[in-house]
Amino acid sequence: MMIILPFLWKFRCASGCVSMSAQCDGHFDCEHGEDDAVVECCCSCVKCLSACAVRLSGKSSVLQVLIEGVWRTVCAENWDSELSLSACKQLGYLSKHLIYFCIACGSRPKFIARIVGGNLSVEGQFPWQVSLHFQNEHLCGGSIISSRWILTAAHCVYGFAFPVLWNVYVGLTDQPVNAVQSLAVEKIIYHSRYRPKGLDHDIALMKLVQPLSFNGFVEPICLPNFGEVFEDGKMCWISGWGATDDGGEGSVSLHSARVPLISTKACSQPEVYQGYISPGMICAGYLEGGTDSCQGDSGGPLACEDSFTWKLVGATSWGQGCAEKNKPGVYTRITQSLAWIHLQMEVSI
């Protein structure tokens, strides 16, 4: 399925907004003719980013930009540097280097599959996993989604969204982090509709002061495509430094577990979470209990592999207890938050 970003469906004039269909139609719908008179603005979108839309097309996630009513594919169809700059800005990147469009996300180049004792994780197994420290203590997990952006849960930062008090650690398997470089945070954004007494819209972004360097042990995870569906029962992975039992202390080592996705219907049964599972949530785990995320794992990834590419399907959000019967983990459904994610990355440049 291919869906245009909803927040880019109108062209912005100095005097207001007009329909995207009015763009480049030969008529001056804007008071000053911005929609047709300026070719560079209308057709390359470099000056007027709101005149464009981007999408990921097909199962291969081909990046396309809408130009003059035609979807142009990145690195093809007479693609040029100005189109690269336009698409880069809409995706939250400052640079127009094409490598950022063809960048490999969702890979684990330094991970060698082998039998590992228990559920302890090894270097390179989850290279997108980060540890978020508030006032020098691990508080939550997060996921690298680009060189400057970390995705986490809103409840981790609500009331504490002061960048100077936070540090991000990447490429980490064991706490404490004495020998690991601390990364400073420039900006923290949580969903405007999130409320501490509610459960929905539990998503936030952290922007790093300096971009990350990807090296195999530190890599971004792919965001899913618009409208992408992950089938019930699909086996995915959760990871973090959270407690290994409800109310316990956080773990020193990065733990991980393989859990199946649970349908909203099953998760909404009376004996499970009837009435609490919204379209913006996704459940994962075992109804019989025994394996689950816990305190300290919040904001961390629910990662699923699709055609050898890892995608961020959820962010650890809430649950009743830890690993209890009929109380699986509930995660923020990333496909429902894609428009918000891209909008924040664009306007925060």
Coordinates of C-alpha atoms in Angstrom, one line a residue, residues 4 86 93 106-107 114 116 183 235 242 326:
I4 CA 0.8 10.2 0.8
S86 CA 13.9 18.2 -1.0
Y93 CA 18.2 15.0 7.1
G106 CA 17.6 -2.7 9.8
S107 CA 20.8 -4.7 9.3
R114 CA 25.2 -18.5 17.5
V116 CA 23.8 -17.8 23.5
L183 CA 25.8 11.5 23.6
M235 CA 7.8 -13.8 16.0
G242 CA 14.7 -3.6 32.5
N326 CA -3.3 -12.9 30.2

